[in-house]
Amino acid sequence: MNGLWLLLPFLLIRFGLLAIFSREAVGRAAHFAPMAGGERAACWVYQLSNAALLLYLPFLRVRAAGSLPFFAGLMCYLGGLALCAASMAGFAAPSGGGLRTGGVYRFSRNPMYVSYFLCFAGMALLVRSAALAAIVLVFQVSAHWIILAEERWCLETFGADYRRYAERVRRYL
């Protein structure tokens, strides 16, 4: 099976499901928080690694159904898709003040990014590509810098409510 088929469910959940839940949320999801210093460079690296994932996967094939890497990859991928769907549902329906703290946001301040990493890591395992795994690693490291900018923006926007939320909920897991 071509790696492109792995992208389709992810893209349908990431953009299609979010649009079904809330068109306004699609715009919010596309918004990047104001960046400072090295965060700007990280944003470019993040965008380039996204493009690399999208462009490289169609040239790869899923390998060896029944092997340990296949099952590990499948579990990561399916878990990532499920978490992505739950994240989209929560993101589409924030509380009255705009801060999302319910659903999967009770366990992670950034469940969308966790879901992306799980999906992409699962894809790398399913196609058994060290190059794709390296791209996923670059993606995740650059995403961390974007998350730092987003958290700074949330603190400025939501103040003490976000500070209390951040004190009780982990950044990732």
Short mmCIF file of N, CA and C in Angstrom, two decimals:
data_model
loop_
_atom_site.label_atom_id
_atom_site.label_comp_id
_atom_site.label_asym_id
_atom_site.label_seq_id
_atom_site.Cartn_x
_atom_site.Cartn_y
_atom_site.Cartn_z
N MET A 1 0.84 -1.18 0.00
CA MET A 1 0.00 0.00 0.00
C MET A 1 0.89 1.24 0.00
N ASN A 2 0.53 2.21 -0.80
CA ASN A 2 1.26 3.47 -0.90
C ASN A 2 1.08 4.29 0.37
N GLY A 3 2.15 4.96 0.81
CA GLY A 3 2.12 5.80 2.01
C GLY A 3 1.12 6.94 1.94
N LEU A 4 0.75 7.35 0.74
CA LEU A 4 -0.24 8.42 0.59
C LEU A 4 -1.54 8.06 1.29
N TRP A 5 -1.91 6.78 1.28
CA TRP A 5 -3.16 6.35 1.90
C TRP A 5 -3.14 6.55 3.41
N LEU A 6 -1.95 6.64 4.00
CA LEU A 6 -1.86 6.93 5.44
C LEU A 6 -2.19 8.39 5.72
N LEU A 7 -1.88 9.24 4.77
CA LEU A 7 -2.13 10.67 4.97
C LEU A 7 -3.61 11.03 4.89
N LEU A 8 -4.35 10.34 4.05
CA LEU A 8 -5.74 10.73 3.80
C LEU A 8 -6.61 10.72 5.06
N PRO A 9 -6.62 9.65 5.87
CA PRO A 9 -7.44 9.71 7.10
C PRO A 9 -6.99 10.83 8.03
N PHE A 10 -5.67 11.03 8.14
CA PHE A 10 -5.15 12.10 8.98
C PHE A 10 -5.66 13.46 8.51
N LEU A 11 -5.54 13.73 7.22
CA LEU A 11 -5.97 15.02 6.68
C LEU A 11 -7.49 15.21 6.78
N LEU A 12 -8.23 14.13 6.57
CA LEU A 12 -9.69 14.21 6.71
C LEU A 12 -10.10 14.55 8.14
N ILE A 13 -9.43 13.94 9.11
CA ILE A 13 -9.73 14.25 10.51
C ILE A 13 -9.25 15.66 10.85
N ARG A 14 -8.02 15.96 10.49
CA ARG A 14 -7.40 17.24 10.86
C ARG A 14 -8.17 18.43 10.30
N PHE A 15 -8.58 18.34 9.04
CA PHE A 15 -9.24 19.49 8.42
C PHE A 15 -10.74 19.26 8.22
N GLY A 16 -11.12 18.09 7.72
CA GLY A 16 -12.53 17.83 7.44
C GLY A 16 -13.38 17.75 8.69
N LEU A 17 -12.93 16.97 9.67
CA LEU A 17 -13.70 16.83 10.90
C LEU A 17 -13.79 18.16 11.64
N LEU A 18 -12.69 18.88 11.69
CA LEU A 18 -12.70 20.18 12.35
C LEU A 18 -13.68 21.13 11.65
N ALA A 19 -13.70 21.11 10.33
CA ALA A 19 -14.64 21.97 9.58
C ALA A 19 -16.08 21.57 9.85
N ILE A 20 -16.34 20.27 10.02
CA ILE A 20 -17.69 19.82 10.34
C ILE A 20 -18.09 20.32 11.72
N PHE A 21 -17.18 20.23 12.68
CA PHE A 21 -17.46 20.68 14.03
C PHE A 21 -17.65 22.20 14.09
N SER A 22 -16.76 22.94 13.41
CA SER A 22 -16.80 24.39 13.50
C SER A 22 -15.91 25.02 12.42
N ARG A 23 -16.53 25.74 11.50
CA ARG A 23 -15.73 26.43 10.47
C ARG A 23 -14.83 27.48 11.10
N GLU A 24 -15.32 28.13 12.15
CA GLU A 24 -14.54 29.15 12.84
C GLU A 24 -13.28 28.54 13.45
N ALA A 25 -13.38 27.30 13.92
CA ALA A 25 -12.25 26.62 14.54
C ALA A 25 -11.14 26.35 13.53
N VAL A 26 -11.49 26.15 12.26
CA VAL A 26 -10.47 25.93 11.22
C VAL A 26 -9.56 27.15 11.15
N GLY A 27 -10.14 28.33 11.20
CA GLY A 27 -9.35 29.56 11.18
C GLY A 27 -8.47 29.68 12.41
N ARG A 28 -9.02 29.33 13.58
CA ARG A 28 -8.22 29.38 14.81
C ARG A 28 -7.07 28.40 14.75
N ALA A 29 -7.30 27.23 14.19
CA ALA A 29 -6.26 26.20 14.11
C ALA A 29 -5.12 26.61 13.17
N ALA A 30 -5.43 27.43 12.19
CA ALA A 30 -4.41 27.88 11.23
C ALA A 30 -3.61 29.06 11.76
N HIS A 31 -4.04 29.63 12.87
CA HIS A 31 -3.38 30.81 13.44
C HIS A 31 -2.14 30.40 14.23
N PHE A 32 -1.04 31.08 13.98
CA PHE A 32 0.17 30.88 14.77
C PHE A 32 0.29 32.02 15.74
N ALA A 33 0.65 31.71 16.97
CA ALA A 33 0.88 32.74 17.98
C ALA A 33 2.07 33.60 17.57
N PRO A 34 2.11 34.83 18.04
CA PRO A 34 3.28 35.68 17.73
C PRO A 34 4.57 35.00 18.21
N MET A 35 5.56 35.03 17.35
CA MET A 35 6.82 34.33 17.63
C MET A 35 7.93 35.35 17.88
N ALA A 36 8.88 34.93 18.68
CA ALA A 36 10.03 35.77 18.98
C ALA A 36 11.31 34.97 18.75
N GLY A 37 12.35 35.65 18.33
CA GLY A 37 13.67 35.05 18.20
C GLY A 37 13.71 33.75 17.43
N GLY A 38 14.26 32.71 18.07
CA GLY A 38 14.43 31.41 17.45
C GLY A 38 13.12 30.71 17.11
N GLU A 39 12.01 31.19 17.70
CA GLU A 39 10.71 30.59 17.38
C GLU A 39 10.35 30.81 15.91
N ARG A 40 10.76 31.94 15.36
CA ARG A 40 10.48 32.19 13.94
C ARG A 40 11.18 31.17 13.05
N ALA A 41 12.44 30.90 13.35
CA ALA A 41 13.18 29.89 12.59
C ALA A 41 12.55 28.52 12.79
N ALA A 42 12.14 28.22 14.01
CA ALA A 42 11.50 26.93 14.28
C ALA A 42 10.20 26.80 13.50
N CYS A 43 9.49 27.90 13.33
CA CYS A 43 8.24 27.86 12.56
C CYS A 43 8.52 27.49 11.11
N TRP A 44 9.60 28.04 10.55
CA TRP A 44 9.97 27.69 9.17
C TRP A 44 10.36 26.22 9.07
N VAL A 45 11.13 25.75 10.05
CA VAL A 45 11.54 24.35 10.06
C VAL A 45 10.30 23.46 10.20
N TYR A 46 9.36 23.88 11.04
CA TYR A 46 8.10 23.15 11.23
C TYR A 46 7.35 23.05 9.90
N GLN A 47 7.22 24.17 9.20
CA GLN A 47 6.50 24.18 7.93
C GLN A 47 7.22 23.32 6.88
N LEU A 48 8.53 23.42 6.83
CA LEU A 48 9.30 22.61 5.88
C LEU A 48 9.20 21.11 6.20
N SER A 49 9.22 20.77 7.49
CA SER A 49 9.10 19.35 7.85
C SER A 49 7.70 18.83 7.53
N ASN A 50 6.69 19.67 7.70
CA ASN A 50 5.33 19.30 7.28
C ASN A 50 5.29 19.01 5.79
N ALA A 51 5.87 19.92 5.02
CA ALA A 51 5.91 19.74 3.56
C ALA A 51 6.67 18.47 3.19
N ALA A 52 7.79 18.22 3.88
CA ALA A 52 8.58 17.02 3.60
C ALA A 52 7.77 15.76 3.88
N LEU A 53 7.03 15.75 4.98
CA LEU A 53 6.17 14.59 5.29
C LEU A 53 5.15 14.37 4.18
N LEU A 54 4.49 15.44 3.77
CA LEU A 54 3.44 15.33 2.76
C LEU A 54 4.00 14.91 1.40
N LEU A 55 5.17 15.40 1.07
CA LEU A 55 5.74 15.11 -0.24
C LEU A 55 6.47 13.77 -0.30
N TYR A 56 7.03 13.33 0.81
CA TYR A 56 7.83 12.11 0.82
C TYR A 56 6.97 10.85 0.96
N LEU A 57 5.93 10.89 1.77
CA LEU A 57 5.12 9.70 2.02
C LEU A 57 4.57 9.03 0.76
N PRO A 58 4.13 9.77 -0.26
CA PRO A 58 3.62 9.10 -1.46
C PRO A 58 4.66 8.23 -2.18
N PHE A 59 5.95 8.43 -1.87
CA PHE A 59 6.99 7.64 -2.50
C PHE A 59 7.35 6.38 -1.70
N LEU A 60 6.66 6.20 -0.57
CA LEU A 60 6.95 5.07 0.31
C LEU A 60 5.79 4.08 0.32
N ARG A 61 6.09 2.88 0.72
CA ARG A 61 5.06 1.83 0.78
C ARG A 61 5.03 1.22 2.18
N VAL A 62 3.84 0.90 2.65
CA VAL A 62 3.67 0.21 3.92
C VAL A 62 4.27 -1.19 3.76
N ARG A 63 5.02 -1.63 4.78
CA ARG A 63 5.76 -2.88 4.67
C ARG A 63 5.35 -3.92 5.69
N ALA A 64 5.48 -5.15 5.33
CA ALA A 64 5.44 -6.36 6.16
C ALA A 64 4.34 -6.38 7.21
N ALA A 65 3.11 -6.51 6.76
CA ALA A 65 2.01 -6.73 7.69
C ALA A 65 2.33 -7.98 8.51
N GLY A 66 2.11 -7.91 9.79
CA GLY A 66 2.37 -9.05 10.65
C GLY A 66 3.67 -8.94 11.42
N SER A 67 4.53 -8.01 11.09
CA SER A 67 5.79 -7.85 11.80
C SER A 67 5.60 -6.93 13.01
N LEU A 68 6.54 -6.97 13.94
CA LEU A 68 6.48 -6.13 15.13
C LEU A 68 6.47 -4.64 14.77
N PRO A 69 7.37 -4.17 13.89
CA PRO A 69 7.30 -2.74 13.52
C PRO A 69 5.95 -2.37 12.90
N PHE A 70 5.37 -3.28 12.14
CA PHE A 70 4.06 -3.00 11.54
C PHE A 70 3.01 -2.80 12.63
N PHE A 71 2.94 -3.73 13.61
CA PHE A 71 1.94 -3.62 14.67
C PHE A 71 2.19 -2.40 15.55
N ALA A 72 3.44 -2.12 15.86
CA ALA A 72 3.76 -0.93 16.66
C ALA A 72 3.36 0.33 15.90
N GLY A 73 3.68 0.36 14.61
CA GLY A 73 3.31 1.51 13.78
C GLY A 73 1.81 1.67 13.67
N LEU A 74 1.11 0.55 13.50
CA LEU A 74 -0.34 0.60 13.39
C LEU A 74 -0.97 1.13 14.68
N MET A 75 -0.47 0.70 15.82
CA MET A 75 -1.00 1.17 17.11
C MET A 75 -0.75 2.66 17.29
N CYS A 76 0.46 3.12 16.98
CA CYS A 76 0.77 4.55 17.07
C CYS A 76 -0.12 5.35 16.13
N TYR A 77 -0.22 4.89 14.91
CA TYR A 77 -1.00 5.58 13.89
C TYR A 77 -2.48 5.67 14.28
N LEU A 78 -3.09 4.54 14.63
CA LEU A 78 -4.51 4.53 15.00
C LEU A 78 -4.76 5.31 16.29
N GLY A 79 -3.85 5.18 17.25
CA GLY A 79 -3.97 5.97 18.48
C GLY A 79 -3.87 7.46 18.19
N GLY A 80 -2.96 7.82 17.29
CA GLY A 80 -2.82 9.22 16.90
C GLY A 80 -4.06 9.74 16.20
N LEU A 81 -4.65 8.92 15.33
CA LEU A 81 -5.89 9.35 14.65
C LEU A 81 -7.02 9.56 15.66
N ALA A 82 -7.16 8.63 16.62
CA ALA A 82 -8.21 8.76 17.63
C ALA A 82 -8.00 10.00 18.49
N LEU A 83 -6.76 10.22 18.90
CA LEU A 83 -6.45 11.41 19.70
C LEU A 83 -6.66 12.68 18.89
N CYS A 84 -6.33 12.65 17.61
CA CYS A 84 -6.53 13.80 16.74
C CYS A 84 -8.03 14.13 16.65
N ALA A 85 -8.87 13.12 16.48
CA ALA A 85 -10.31 13.34 16.40
C ALA A 85 -10.83 13.93 17.71
N ALA A 86 -10.39 13.38 18.84
CA ALA A 86 -10.82 13.91 20.14
C ALA A 86 -10.32 15.34 20.34
N SER A 87 -9.11 15.62 19.89
CA SER A 87 -8.55 16.97 20.00
C SER A 87 -9.35 17.97 19.16
N MET A 88 -9.73 17.55 17.96
CA MET A 88 -10.51 18.43 17.10
C MET A 88 -11.87 18.74 17.73
N ALA A 89 -12.50 17.73 18.32
CA ALA A 89 -13.80 17.95 18.97
C ALA A 89 -13.66 18.95 20.11
N GLY A 90 -12.62 18.79 20.92
CA GLY A 90 -12.39 19.73 22.02
C GLY A 90 -12.02 21.12 21.56
N PHE A 91 -11.19 21.18 20.54
CA PHE A 91 -10.74 22.48 20.01
C PHE A 91 -11.91 23.24 19.39
N ALA A 92 -12.84 22.53 18.79
CA ALA A 92 -13.97 23.17 18.12
C ALA A 92 -14.98 23.74 19.12
N ALA A 93 -14.94 23.26 20.36
CA ALA A 93 -15.95 23.68 21.34
C ALA A 93 -15.28 24.16 22.63
N PRO A 94 -14.61 25.32 22.58
CA PRO A 94 -13.97 25.81 23.81
C PRO A 94 -15.02 26.32 24.80
N SER A 95 -14.57 26.56 26.02
CA SER A 95 -15.47 27.12 27.03
C SER A 95 -15.86 28.54 26.62
N GLY A 96 -16.76 29.14 27.38
CA GLY A 96 -17.24 30.49 27.06
C GLY A 96 -16.13 31.51 26.91
N GLY A 97 -15.05 31.35 27.67
CA GLY A 97 -13.94 32.30 27.59
C GLY A 97 -12.95 31.98 26.49
N GLY A 98 -13.10 30.85 25.82
CA GLY A 98 -12.21 30.49 24.72
C GLY A 98 -11.10 29.53 25.09
N LEU A 99 -10.89 29.29 26.39
CA LEU A 99 -9.85 28.38 26.83
C LEU A 99 -10.40 26.95 26.83
N ARG A 100 -9.67 26.04 26.21
CA ARG A 100 -10.09 24.64 26.16
C ARG A 100 -9.42 23.87 27.29
N THR A 101 -10.26 23.36 28.21
CA THR A 101 -9.72 22.62 29.35
C THR A 101 -10.43 21.29 29.58
N GLY A 102 -11.45 20.99 28.80
CA GLY A 102 -12.19 19.74 28.97
C GLY A 102 -11.74 18.68 27.98
N GLY A 103 -12.39 17.52 28.05
CA GLY A 103 -12.05 16.42 27.14
C GLY A 103 -10.60 16.03 27.27
N VAL A 104 -9.93 15.81 26.14
CA VAL A 104 -8.52 15.40 26.18
C VAL A 104 -7.62 16.52 26.67
N TYR A 105 -8.13 17.75 26.67
CA TYR A 105 -7.36 18.88 27.18
C TYR A 105 -7.23 18.85 28.71
N ARG A 106 -7.92 17.91 29.36
CA ARG A 106 -7.74 17.69 30.80
C ARG A 106 -6.43 16.95 31.08
N PHE A 107 -5.90 16.26 30.07
CA PHE A 107 -4.72 15.42 30.25
C PHE A 107 -3.47 16.01 29.59
N SER A 108 -3.66 16.85 28.60
CA SER A 108 -2.55 17.45 27.86
C SER A 108 -2.95 18.84 27.40
N ARG A 109 -2.03 19.79 27.54
CA ARG A 109 -2.31 21.14 27.04
C ARG A 109 -2.19 21.18 25.52
N ASN A 110 -1.57 20.17 24.94
CA ASN A 110 -1.30 20.16 23.50
C ASN A 110 -1.61 18.81 22.87
N PRO A 111 -2.84 18.32 23.02
CA PRO A 111 -3.14 16.98 22.49
C PRO A 111 -3.08 16.91 20.96
N MET A 112 -3.31 18.03 20.28
CA MET A 112 -3.20 18.00 18.82
C MET A 112 -1.78 17.66 18.40
N TYR A 113 -0.80 18.34 19.00
CA TYR A 113 0.59 18.09 18.64
C TYR A 113 1.01 16.67 19.02
N VAL A 114 0.52 16.17 20.15
CA VAL A 114 0.81 14.79 20.54
C VAL A 114 0.23 13.83 19.50
N SER A 115 -1.00 14.13 19.06
CA SER A 115 -1.63 13.26 18.06
C SER A 115 -0.87 13.29 16.73
N TYR A 116 -0.39 14.46 16.33
CA TYR A 116 0.38 14.55 15.08
C TYR A 116 1.64 13.69 15.20
N PHE A 117 2.34 13.81 16.34
CA PHE A 117 3.56 13.03 16.52
C PHE A 117 3.26 11.53 16.47
N LEU A 118 2.20 11.09 17.17
CA LEU A 118 1.85 9.67 17.15
C LEU A 118 1.53 9.19 15.74
N CYS A 119 0.74 9.97 15.02
CA CYS A 119 0.39 9.59 13.64
C CYS A 119 1.64 9.49 12.77
N PHE A 120 2.46 10.52 12.81
CA PHE A 120 3.64 10.55 11.95
C PHE A 120 4.66 9.49 12.35
N ALA A 121 4.85 9.27 13.65
CA ALA A 121 5.77 8.21 14.09
C ALA A 121 5.23 6.86 13.64
N GLY A 122 3.91 6.67 13.75
CA GLY A 122 3.30 5.43 13.28
C GLY A 122 3.52 5.25 11.79
N MET A 123 3.38 6.33 11.03
CA MET A 123 3.62 6.25 9.58
C MET A 123 5.05 5.83 9.29
N ALA A 124 6.01 6.42 10.03
CA ALA A 124 7.42 6.09 9.81
C ALA A 124 7.68 4.60 10.09
N LEU A 125 7.03 4.08 11.14
CA LEU A 125 7.18 2.65 11.44
C LEU A 125 6.50 1.79 10.38
N LEU A 126 5.33 2.21 9.92
CA LEU A 126 4.61 1.41 8.93
C LEU A 126 5.34 1.32 7.60
N VAL A 127 6.04 2.38 7.24
CA VAL A 127 6.77 2.36 5.96
C VAL A 127 8.25 2.00 6.17
N ARG A 128 8.62 1.85 7.44
CA ARG A 128 10.01 1.50 7.80
C ARG A 128 11.04 2.39 7.13
N SER A 129 10.87 3.67 7.36
CA SER A 129 11.78 4.63 6.74
C SER A 129 12.52 5.43 7.81
N ALA A 130 13.83 5.27 7.86
CA ALA A 130 14.66 6.05 8.78
C ALA A 130 14.62 7.53 8.39
N ALA A 131 14.56 7.82 7.09
CA ALA A 131 14.51 9.21 6.65
C ALA A 131 13.21 9.87 7.11
N LEU A 132 12.10 9.16 7.00
CA LEU A 132 10.82 9.71 7.47
C LEU A 132 10.85 9.87 8.98
N ALA A 133 11.43 8.94 9.70
CA ALA A 133 11.57 9.05 11.15
C ALA A 133 12.37 10.29 11.52
N ALA A 134 13.43 10.58 10.76
CA ALA A 134 14.23 11.79 11.01
C ALA A 134 13.40 13.05 10.76
N ILE A 135 12.60 13.05 9.71
CA ILE A 135 11.72 14.18 9.43
C ILE A 135 10.72 14.37 10.58
N VAL A 136 10.18 13.27 11.09
CA VAL A 136 9.23 13.33 12.21
C VAL A 136 9.92 13.92 13.44
N LEU A 137 11.15 13.53 13.68
CA LEU A 137 11.89 14.06 14.82
C LEU A 137 12.12 15.57 14.67
N VAL A 138 12.51 16.00 13.49
CA VAL A 138 12.68 17.44 13.23
C VAL A 138 11.35 18.17 13.41
N PHE A 139 10.28 17.57 12.89
CA PHE A 139 8.94 18.14 13.06
C PHE A 139 8.63 18.34 14.53
N GLN A 140 8.86 17.31 15.35
CA GLN A 140 8.48 17.38 16.76
C GLN A 140 9.32 18.39 17.52
N VAL A 141 10.61 18.44 17.26
CA VAL A 141 11.47 19.42 17.95
C VAL A 141 11.04 20.85 17.57
N SER A 142 10.78 21.08 16.31
CA SER A 142 10.35 22.43 15.89
C SER A 142 8.96 22.75 16.44
N ALA A 143 8.09 21.75 16.55
CA ALA A 143 6.76 21.98 17.12
C ALA A 143 6.86 22.43 18.57
N HIS A 144 7.84 21.95 19.30
CA HIS A 144 8.01 22.36 20.69
C HIS A 144 8.19 23.88 20.80
N TRP A 145 8.96 24.45 19.88
CA TRP A 145 9.18 25.91 19.91
C TRP A 145 7.89 26.66 19.59
N ILE A 146 7.09 26.13 18.70
CA ILE A 146 5.79 26.74 18.38
C ILE A 146 4.87 26.65 19.59
N ILE A 147 4.91 25.53 20.28
CA ILE A 147 4.10 25.34 21.49
C ILE A 147 4.50 26.36 22.56
N LEU A 148 5.78 26.62 22.70
CA LEU A 148 6.22 27.62 23.68
C LEU A 148 5.63 28.99 23.35
N ALA A 149 5.61 29.35 22.06
CA ALA A 149 5.02 30.63 21.65
C ALA A 149 3.52 30.63 21.92
N GLU A 150 2.85 29.52 21.63
CA GLU A 150 1.41 29.42 21.87
C GLU A 150 1.09 29.54 23.35
N GLU A 151 1.90 28.91 24.18
CA GLU A 151 1.65 28.97 25.62
C GLU A 151 1.88 30.38 26.16
N ARG A 152 2.86 31.08 25.64
CA ARG A 152 3.07 32.48 26.03
C ARG A 152 1.86 33.32 25.63
N TRP A 153 1.34 33.09 24.40
CA TRP A 153 0.15 33.81 23.93
C TRP A 153 -1.05 33.48 24.81
N CYS A 154 -1.23 32.22 25.17
CA CYS A 154 -2.34 31.82 26.04
C CYS A 154 -2.25 32.51 27.40
N LEU A 155 -1.05 32.60 27.95
CA LEU A 155 -0.87 33.27 29.23
C LEU A 155 -1.23 34.75 29.12
N GLU A 156 -0.82 35.38 28.03
CA GLU A 156 -1.16 36.79 27.82
C GLU A 156 -2.66 36.97 27.59
N THR A 157 -3.28 36.04 26.89
CA THR A 157 -4.70 36.15 26.53
C THR A 157 -5.63 35.75 27.67
N PHE A 158 -5.32 34.63 28.35
CA PHE A 158 -6.23 34.09 29.35
C PHE A 158 -5.77 34.32 30.79
N GLY A 159 -4.56 34.85 30.96
CA GLY A 159 -4.07 35.24 32.28
C GLY A 159 -4.06 34.14 33.32
N ALA A 160 -4.61 34.46 34.50
CA ALA A 160 -4.58 33.55 35.65
C ALA A 160 -5.30 32.23 35.36
N ASP A 161 -6.35 32.26 34.54
CA ASP A 161 -7.05 31.01 34.21
C ASP A 161 -6.09 30.03 33.51
N TYR A 162 -5.29 30.55 32.58
CA TYR A 162 -4.34 29.67 31.89
C TYR A 162 -3.22 29.25 32.83
N ARG A 163 -2.76 30.14 33.68
CA ARG A 163 -1.69 29.79 34.61
C ARG A 163 -2.14 28.63 35.51
N ARG A 164 -3.35 28.70 36.04
CA ARG A 164 -3.87 27.61 36.89
C ARG A 164 -3.99 26.32 36.08
N TYR A 165 -4.48 26.43 34.85
CA TYR A 165 -4.60 25.27 33.97
C TYR A 165 -3.23 24.64 33.72
N ALA A 166 -2.24 25.47 33.41
CA ALA A 166 -0.89 24.97 33.12
C ALA A 166 -0.24 24.34 34.35
N GLU A 167 -0.62 24.78 35.52
CA GLU A 167 -0.06 24.20 36.74
C GLU A 167 -0.59 22.79 37.01
N ARG A 168 -1.80 22.49 36.53
CA ARG A 168 -2.38 21.19 36.83
C ARG A 168 -2.36 20.21 35.65
N VAL A 169 -2.10 20.70 34.43
CA VAL A 169 -2.12 19.83 33.24
C VAL A 169 -0.75 19.90 32.57
N ARG A 170 -0.22 18.75 32.24
CA ARG A 170 1.11 18.69 31.59
C ARG A 170 1.07 19.24 30.17
N ARG A 171 2.24 19.66 29.72
CA ARG A 171 2.35 20.19 28.36
C ARG A 171 2.05 19.13 27.31
N TYR A 172 2.56 17.93 27.49
CA TYR A 172 2.36 16.87 26.52
C TYR A 172 1.52 15.75 27.12
N LEU A 173 2.12 14.86 27.86
CA LEU A 173 1.39 13.73 28.47
C LEU A 173 1.64 13.67 29.96
#
